[in-house]
PDB file of C-alpha atoms and ligand atoms in Angstrom:
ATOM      1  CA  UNK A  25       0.000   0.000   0.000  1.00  0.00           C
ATOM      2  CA  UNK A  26       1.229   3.643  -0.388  1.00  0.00           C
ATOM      3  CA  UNK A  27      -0.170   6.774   1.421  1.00  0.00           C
ATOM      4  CA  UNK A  28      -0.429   9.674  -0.822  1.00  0.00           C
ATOM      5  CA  UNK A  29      -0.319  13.241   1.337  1.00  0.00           C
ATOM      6  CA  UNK A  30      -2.102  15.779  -1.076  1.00  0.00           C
ATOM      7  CA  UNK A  31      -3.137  19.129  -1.230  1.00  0.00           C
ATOM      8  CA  UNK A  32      -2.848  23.114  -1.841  1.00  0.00           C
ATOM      9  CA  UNK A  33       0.884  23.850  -1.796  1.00  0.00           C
ATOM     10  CA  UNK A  34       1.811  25.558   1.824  1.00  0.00           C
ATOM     11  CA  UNK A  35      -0.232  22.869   3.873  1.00  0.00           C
ATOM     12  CA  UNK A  36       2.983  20.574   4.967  1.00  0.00           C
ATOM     13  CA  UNK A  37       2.756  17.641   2.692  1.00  0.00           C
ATOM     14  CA  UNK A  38       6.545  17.304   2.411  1.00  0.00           C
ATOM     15  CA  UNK A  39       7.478  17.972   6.042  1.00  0.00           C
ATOM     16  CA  UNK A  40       4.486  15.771   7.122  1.00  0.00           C
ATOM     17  CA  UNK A  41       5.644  12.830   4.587  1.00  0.00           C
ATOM     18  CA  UNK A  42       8.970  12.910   5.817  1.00  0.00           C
ATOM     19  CA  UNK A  43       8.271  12.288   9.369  1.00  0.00           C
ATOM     20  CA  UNK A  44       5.255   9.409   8.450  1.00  0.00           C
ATOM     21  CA  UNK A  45       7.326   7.381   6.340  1.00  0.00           C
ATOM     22  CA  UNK A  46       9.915   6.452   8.413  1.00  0.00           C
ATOM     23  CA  UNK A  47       7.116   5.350  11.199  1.00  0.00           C
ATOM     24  CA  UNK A  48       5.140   3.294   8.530  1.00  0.00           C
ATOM     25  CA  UNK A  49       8.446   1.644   7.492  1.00  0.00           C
ATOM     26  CA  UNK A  50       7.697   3.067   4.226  1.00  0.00           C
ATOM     27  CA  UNK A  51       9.973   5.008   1.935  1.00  0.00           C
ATOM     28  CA  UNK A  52       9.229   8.753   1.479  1.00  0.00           C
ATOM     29  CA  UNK A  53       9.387  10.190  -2.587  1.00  0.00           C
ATOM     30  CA  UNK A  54       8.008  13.777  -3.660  1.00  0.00           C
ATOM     31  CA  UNK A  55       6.175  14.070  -6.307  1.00  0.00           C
ATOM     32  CA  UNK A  56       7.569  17.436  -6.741  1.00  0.00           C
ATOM     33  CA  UNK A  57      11.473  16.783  -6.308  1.00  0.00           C
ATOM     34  CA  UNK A  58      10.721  13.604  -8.860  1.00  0.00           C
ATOM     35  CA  UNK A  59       9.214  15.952 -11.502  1.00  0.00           C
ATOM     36  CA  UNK A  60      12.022  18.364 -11.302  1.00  0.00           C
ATOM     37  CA  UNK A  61      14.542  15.170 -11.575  1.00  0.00           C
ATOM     38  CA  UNK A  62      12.882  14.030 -14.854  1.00  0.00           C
ATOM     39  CA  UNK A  63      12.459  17.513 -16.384  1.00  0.00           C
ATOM     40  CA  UNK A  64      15.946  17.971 -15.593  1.00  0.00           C
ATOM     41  CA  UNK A  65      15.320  21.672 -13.780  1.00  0.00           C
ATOM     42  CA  UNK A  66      13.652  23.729 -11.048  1.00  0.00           C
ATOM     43  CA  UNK A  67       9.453  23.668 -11.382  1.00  0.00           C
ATOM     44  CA  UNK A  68       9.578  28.007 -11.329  1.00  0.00           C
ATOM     45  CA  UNK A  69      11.541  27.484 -14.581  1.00  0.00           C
ATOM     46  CA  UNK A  70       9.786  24.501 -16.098  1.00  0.00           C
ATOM     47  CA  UNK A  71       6.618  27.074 -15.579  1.00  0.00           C
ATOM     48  CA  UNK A  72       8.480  30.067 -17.240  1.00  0.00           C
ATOM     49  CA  UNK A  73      10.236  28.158 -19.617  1.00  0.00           C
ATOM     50  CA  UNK A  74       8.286  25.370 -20.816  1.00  0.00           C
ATOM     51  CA  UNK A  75       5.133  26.063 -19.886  1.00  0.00           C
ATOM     52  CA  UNK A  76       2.419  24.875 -17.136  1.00  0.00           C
ATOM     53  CA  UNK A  77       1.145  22.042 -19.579  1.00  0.00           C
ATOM     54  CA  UNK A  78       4.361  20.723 -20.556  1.00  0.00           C
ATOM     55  CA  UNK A  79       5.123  20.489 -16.471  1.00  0.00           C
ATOM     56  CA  UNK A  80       2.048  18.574 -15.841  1.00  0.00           C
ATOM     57  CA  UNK A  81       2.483  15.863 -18.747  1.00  0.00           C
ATOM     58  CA  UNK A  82       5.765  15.117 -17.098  1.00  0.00           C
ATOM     59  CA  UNK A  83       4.439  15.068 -13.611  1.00  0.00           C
ATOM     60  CA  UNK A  84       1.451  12.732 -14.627  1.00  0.00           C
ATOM     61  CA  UNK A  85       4.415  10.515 -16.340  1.00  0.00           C
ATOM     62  CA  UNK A  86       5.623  10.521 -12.854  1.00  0.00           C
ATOM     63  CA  UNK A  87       2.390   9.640 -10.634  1.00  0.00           C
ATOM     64  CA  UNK A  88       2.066   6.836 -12.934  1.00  0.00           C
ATOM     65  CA  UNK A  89       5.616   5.421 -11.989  1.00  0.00           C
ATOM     66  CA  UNK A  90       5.105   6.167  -8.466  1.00  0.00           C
ATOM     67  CA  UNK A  91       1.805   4.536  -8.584  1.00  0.00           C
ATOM     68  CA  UNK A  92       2.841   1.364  -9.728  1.00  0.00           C
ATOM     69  CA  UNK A  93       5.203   1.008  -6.335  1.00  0.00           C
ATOM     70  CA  UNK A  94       4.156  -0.077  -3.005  1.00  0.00           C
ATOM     71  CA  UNK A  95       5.376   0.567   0.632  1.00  0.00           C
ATOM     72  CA  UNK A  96       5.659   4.582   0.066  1.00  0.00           C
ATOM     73  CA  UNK A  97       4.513   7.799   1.896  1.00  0.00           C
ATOM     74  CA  UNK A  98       4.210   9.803  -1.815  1.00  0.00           C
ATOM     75  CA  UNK A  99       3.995  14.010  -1.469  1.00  0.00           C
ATOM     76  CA  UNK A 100       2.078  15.047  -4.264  1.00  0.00           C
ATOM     77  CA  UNK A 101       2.451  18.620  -5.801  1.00  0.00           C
ATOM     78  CA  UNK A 102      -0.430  21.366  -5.001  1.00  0.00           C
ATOM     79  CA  UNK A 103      -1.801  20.639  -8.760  1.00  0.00           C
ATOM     80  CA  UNK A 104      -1.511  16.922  -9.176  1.00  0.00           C
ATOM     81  CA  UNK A 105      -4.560  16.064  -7.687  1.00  0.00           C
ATOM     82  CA  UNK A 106      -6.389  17.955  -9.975  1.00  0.00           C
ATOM     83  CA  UNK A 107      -5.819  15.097 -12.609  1.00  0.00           C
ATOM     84  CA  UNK A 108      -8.441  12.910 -12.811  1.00  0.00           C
ATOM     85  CA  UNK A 109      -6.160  10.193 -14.057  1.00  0.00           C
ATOM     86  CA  UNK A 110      -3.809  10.640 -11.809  1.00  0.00           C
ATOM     87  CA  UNK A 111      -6.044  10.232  -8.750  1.00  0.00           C
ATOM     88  CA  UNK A 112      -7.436   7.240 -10.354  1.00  0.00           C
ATOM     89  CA  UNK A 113      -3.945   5.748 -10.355  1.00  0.00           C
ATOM     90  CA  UNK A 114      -2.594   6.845  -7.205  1.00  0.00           C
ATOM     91  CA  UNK A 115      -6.310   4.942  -5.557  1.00  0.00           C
ATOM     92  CA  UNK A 116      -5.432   1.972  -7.213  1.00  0.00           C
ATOM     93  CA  UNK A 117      -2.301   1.817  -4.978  1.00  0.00           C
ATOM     94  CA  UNK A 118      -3.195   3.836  -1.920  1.00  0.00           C
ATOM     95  CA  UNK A 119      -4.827   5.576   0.718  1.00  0.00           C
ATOM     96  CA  UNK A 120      -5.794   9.638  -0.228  1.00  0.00           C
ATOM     97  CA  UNK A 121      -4.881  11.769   2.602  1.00  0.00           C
ATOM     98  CA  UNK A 122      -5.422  15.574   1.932  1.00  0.00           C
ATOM     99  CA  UNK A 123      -4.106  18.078   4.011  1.00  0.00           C
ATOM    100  CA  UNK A 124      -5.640  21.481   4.663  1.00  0.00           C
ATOM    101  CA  UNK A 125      -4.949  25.058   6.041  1.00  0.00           C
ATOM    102  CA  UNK A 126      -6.271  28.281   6.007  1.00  0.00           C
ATOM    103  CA  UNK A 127      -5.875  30.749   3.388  1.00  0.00           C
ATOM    104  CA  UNK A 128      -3.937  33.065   5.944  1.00  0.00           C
ATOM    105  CA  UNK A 129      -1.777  30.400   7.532  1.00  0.00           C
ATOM    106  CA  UNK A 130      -1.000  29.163   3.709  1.00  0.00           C
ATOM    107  CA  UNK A 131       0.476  32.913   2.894  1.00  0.00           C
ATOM    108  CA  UNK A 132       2.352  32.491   6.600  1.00  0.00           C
ATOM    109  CA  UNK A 133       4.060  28.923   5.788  1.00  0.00           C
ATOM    110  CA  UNK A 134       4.671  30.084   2.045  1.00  0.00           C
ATOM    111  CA  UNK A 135       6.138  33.587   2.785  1.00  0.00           C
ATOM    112  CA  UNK A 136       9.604  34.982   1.142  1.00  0.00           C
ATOM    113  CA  UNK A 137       9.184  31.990  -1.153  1.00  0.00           C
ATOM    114  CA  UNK A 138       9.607  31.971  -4.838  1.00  0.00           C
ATOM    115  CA  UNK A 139       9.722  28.578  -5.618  1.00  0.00           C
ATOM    116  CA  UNK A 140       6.174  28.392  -6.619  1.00  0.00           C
ATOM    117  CA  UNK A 141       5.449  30.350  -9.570  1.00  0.00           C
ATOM    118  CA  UNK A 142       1.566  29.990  -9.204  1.00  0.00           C
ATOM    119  CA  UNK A 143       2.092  31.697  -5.765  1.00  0.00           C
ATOM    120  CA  UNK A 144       3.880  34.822  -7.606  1.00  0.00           C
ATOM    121  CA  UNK A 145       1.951  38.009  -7.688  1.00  0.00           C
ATOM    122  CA  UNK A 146       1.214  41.220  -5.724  1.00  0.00           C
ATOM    123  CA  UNK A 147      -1.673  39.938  -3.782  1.00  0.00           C
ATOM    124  CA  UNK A 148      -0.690  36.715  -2.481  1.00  0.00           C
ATOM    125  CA  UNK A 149      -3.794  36.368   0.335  1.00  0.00           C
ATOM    126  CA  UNK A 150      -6.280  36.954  -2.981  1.00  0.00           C
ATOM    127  CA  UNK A 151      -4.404  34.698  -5.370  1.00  0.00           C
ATOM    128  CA  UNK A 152      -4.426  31.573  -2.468  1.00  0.00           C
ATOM    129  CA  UNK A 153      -8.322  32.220  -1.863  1.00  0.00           C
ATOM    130  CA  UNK A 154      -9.121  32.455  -5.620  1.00  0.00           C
ATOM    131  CA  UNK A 155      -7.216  29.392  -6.274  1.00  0.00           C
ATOM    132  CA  UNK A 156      -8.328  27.282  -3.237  1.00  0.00           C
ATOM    133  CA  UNK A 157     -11.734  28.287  -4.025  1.00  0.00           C
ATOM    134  CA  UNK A 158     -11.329  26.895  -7.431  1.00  0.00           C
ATOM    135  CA  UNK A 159      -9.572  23.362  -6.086  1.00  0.00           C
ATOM    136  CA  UNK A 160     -11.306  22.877  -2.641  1.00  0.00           C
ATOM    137  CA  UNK A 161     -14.347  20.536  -4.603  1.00  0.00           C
ATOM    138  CA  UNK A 162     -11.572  18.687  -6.606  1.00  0.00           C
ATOM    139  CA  UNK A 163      -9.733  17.733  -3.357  1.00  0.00           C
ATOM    140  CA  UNK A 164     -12.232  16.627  -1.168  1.00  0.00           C
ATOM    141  CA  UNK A 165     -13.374  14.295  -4.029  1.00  0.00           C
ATOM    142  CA  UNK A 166      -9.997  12.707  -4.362  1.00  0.00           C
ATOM    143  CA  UNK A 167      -9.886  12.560  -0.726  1.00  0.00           C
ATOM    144  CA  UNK A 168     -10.186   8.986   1.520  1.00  0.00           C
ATOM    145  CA  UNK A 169      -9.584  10.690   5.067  1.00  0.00           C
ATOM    146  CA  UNK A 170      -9.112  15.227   5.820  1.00  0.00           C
ATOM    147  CA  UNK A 171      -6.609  15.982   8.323  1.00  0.00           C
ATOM    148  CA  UNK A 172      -6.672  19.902   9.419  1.00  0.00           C
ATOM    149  CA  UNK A 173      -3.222  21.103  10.144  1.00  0.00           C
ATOM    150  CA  UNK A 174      -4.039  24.574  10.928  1.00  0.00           C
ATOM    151  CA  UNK A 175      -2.127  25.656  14.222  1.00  0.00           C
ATOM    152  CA  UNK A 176      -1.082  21.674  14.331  1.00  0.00           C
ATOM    153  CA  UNK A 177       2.535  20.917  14.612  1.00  0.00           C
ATOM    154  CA  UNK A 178       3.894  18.769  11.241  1.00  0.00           C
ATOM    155  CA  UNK A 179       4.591  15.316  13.831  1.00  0.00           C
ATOM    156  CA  UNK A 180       1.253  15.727  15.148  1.00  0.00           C
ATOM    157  CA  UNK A 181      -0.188  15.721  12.011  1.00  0.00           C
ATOM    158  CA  UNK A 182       1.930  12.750  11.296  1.00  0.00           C
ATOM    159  CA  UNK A 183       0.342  10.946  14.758  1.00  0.00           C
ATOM    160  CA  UNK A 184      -3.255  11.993  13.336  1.00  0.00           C
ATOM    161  CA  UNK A 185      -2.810  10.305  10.270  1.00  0.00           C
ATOM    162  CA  UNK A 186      -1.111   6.891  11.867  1.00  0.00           C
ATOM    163  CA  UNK A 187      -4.367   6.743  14.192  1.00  0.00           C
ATOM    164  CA  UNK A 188      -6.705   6.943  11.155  1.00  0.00           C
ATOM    165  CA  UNK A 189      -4.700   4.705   8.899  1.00  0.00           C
ATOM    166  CA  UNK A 190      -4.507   1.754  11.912  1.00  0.00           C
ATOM    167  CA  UNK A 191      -8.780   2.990  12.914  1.00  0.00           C
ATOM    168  CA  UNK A 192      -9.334   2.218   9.039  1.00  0.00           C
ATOM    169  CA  UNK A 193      -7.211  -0.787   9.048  1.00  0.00           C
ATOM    170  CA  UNK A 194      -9.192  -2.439  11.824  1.00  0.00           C
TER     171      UNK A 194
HETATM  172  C1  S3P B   5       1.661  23.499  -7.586  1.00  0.00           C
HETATM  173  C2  S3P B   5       2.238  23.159  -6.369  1.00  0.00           C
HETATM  174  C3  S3P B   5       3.686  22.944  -6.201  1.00  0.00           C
HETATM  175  C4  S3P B   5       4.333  22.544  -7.530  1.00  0.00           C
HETATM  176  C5  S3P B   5       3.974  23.536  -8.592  1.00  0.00           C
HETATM  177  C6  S3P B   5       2.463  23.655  -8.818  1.00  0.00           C
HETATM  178  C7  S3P B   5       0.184  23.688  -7.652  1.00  0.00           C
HETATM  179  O1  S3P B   5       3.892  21.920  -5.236  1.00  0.00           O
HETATM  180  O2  S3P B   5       3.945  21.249  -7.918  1.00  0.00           O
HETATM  181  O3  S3P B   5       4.518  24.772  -8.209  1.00  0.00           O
HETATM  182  O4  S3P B   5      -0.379  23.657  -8.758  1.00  0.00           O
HETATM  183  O5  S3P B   5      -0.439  23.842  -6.568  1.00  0.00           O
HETATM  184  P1  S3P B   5       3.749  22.161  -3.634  1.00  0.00           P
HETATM  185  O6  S3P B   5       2.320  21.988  -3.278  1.00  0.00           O
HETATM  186  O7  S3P B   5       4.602  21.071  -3.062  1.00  0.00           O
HETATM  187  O8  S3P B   5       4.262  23.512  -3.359  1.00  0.00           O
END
């Protein structure tokens, strides 16, 4: 089985994934850092270079790679979720586990960074509610189990997530 930590960007999926992994005995991969190893550069200048579309063809070549694996804790990027496809091959191998936050504590966790071009902008706090907005349907029907990390540490989040898994596993 693999547990798959989605969600909007900001909300702790790589932090979170890092710390479950190792207390499932599973092994932790990134979506994200897997993408940027197959297009062979940073995501802020796949977007500027090649293009949003061209960034999410590779990253579905990706989830279908990861998806065919077992035993891992996979971080998915903010977006890939969004794929239908991709969420019906990441169920096939997995339990869904999205993450959320607040708008406001999303600008907080994802301040001074430029990493994520689809963050870029003058009014962050708008740009996260517009696009949140726009995903929040999309995510909660990919979703098996919600786990609110707003104000929650990143190992507590961890320990919520291990409870539900073992609940669900009887
Ligand atoms: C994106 C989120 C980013 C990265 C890319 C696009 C999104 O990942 O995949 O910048 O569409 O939400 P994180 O959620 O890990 O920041």
């Amino acid at each position: 089985m693999n547990v798959v930590l989605f969600g909007f960007m900001g909300v702790g999926k790589t932090t979170v994934g890092r710390l479950l992994a190792p207390r499932l005995g599973y092994r932790f991969v990134d979506s994200d850092a897997e993408t940027e190893q197959a297009l062979g550069m940073r995501i802020s200048d796949a977007f500027a270079r090649l293009g949003e579309p061209a960034f999410r063809d590779v990253e579905r070549g990706v989830v279908r790679r990861l998806s065919g694996g077992d035993g891992q804790v996979i971080s998915l990027g903010g977006g890939t979720a969004l794929d239908r496809g991709n969420v019906e091959a990441l169920r096939g191998s997995g339990r869904m586990v999205l993450l959320t936050a607040s708008p406001e504590e999303i600008g907080l966790r994802t301040r001074g960074d430029a990493s994520r071009p689809l963050l870029a902008g003058a009014d962050k706090l708008t740009n996260i509610r517009a696009l949140l907005e726009e995903r929040r349907e999309r995510y909660i029907a990919a979703a098996d189990m919600v786990v609110d990390t707003n104000g929650v540490p990143p190992i507590r989040v961890a320990d919520a997530i291990l409870n539900r898994l073992e609940v669900a596993a009887g």
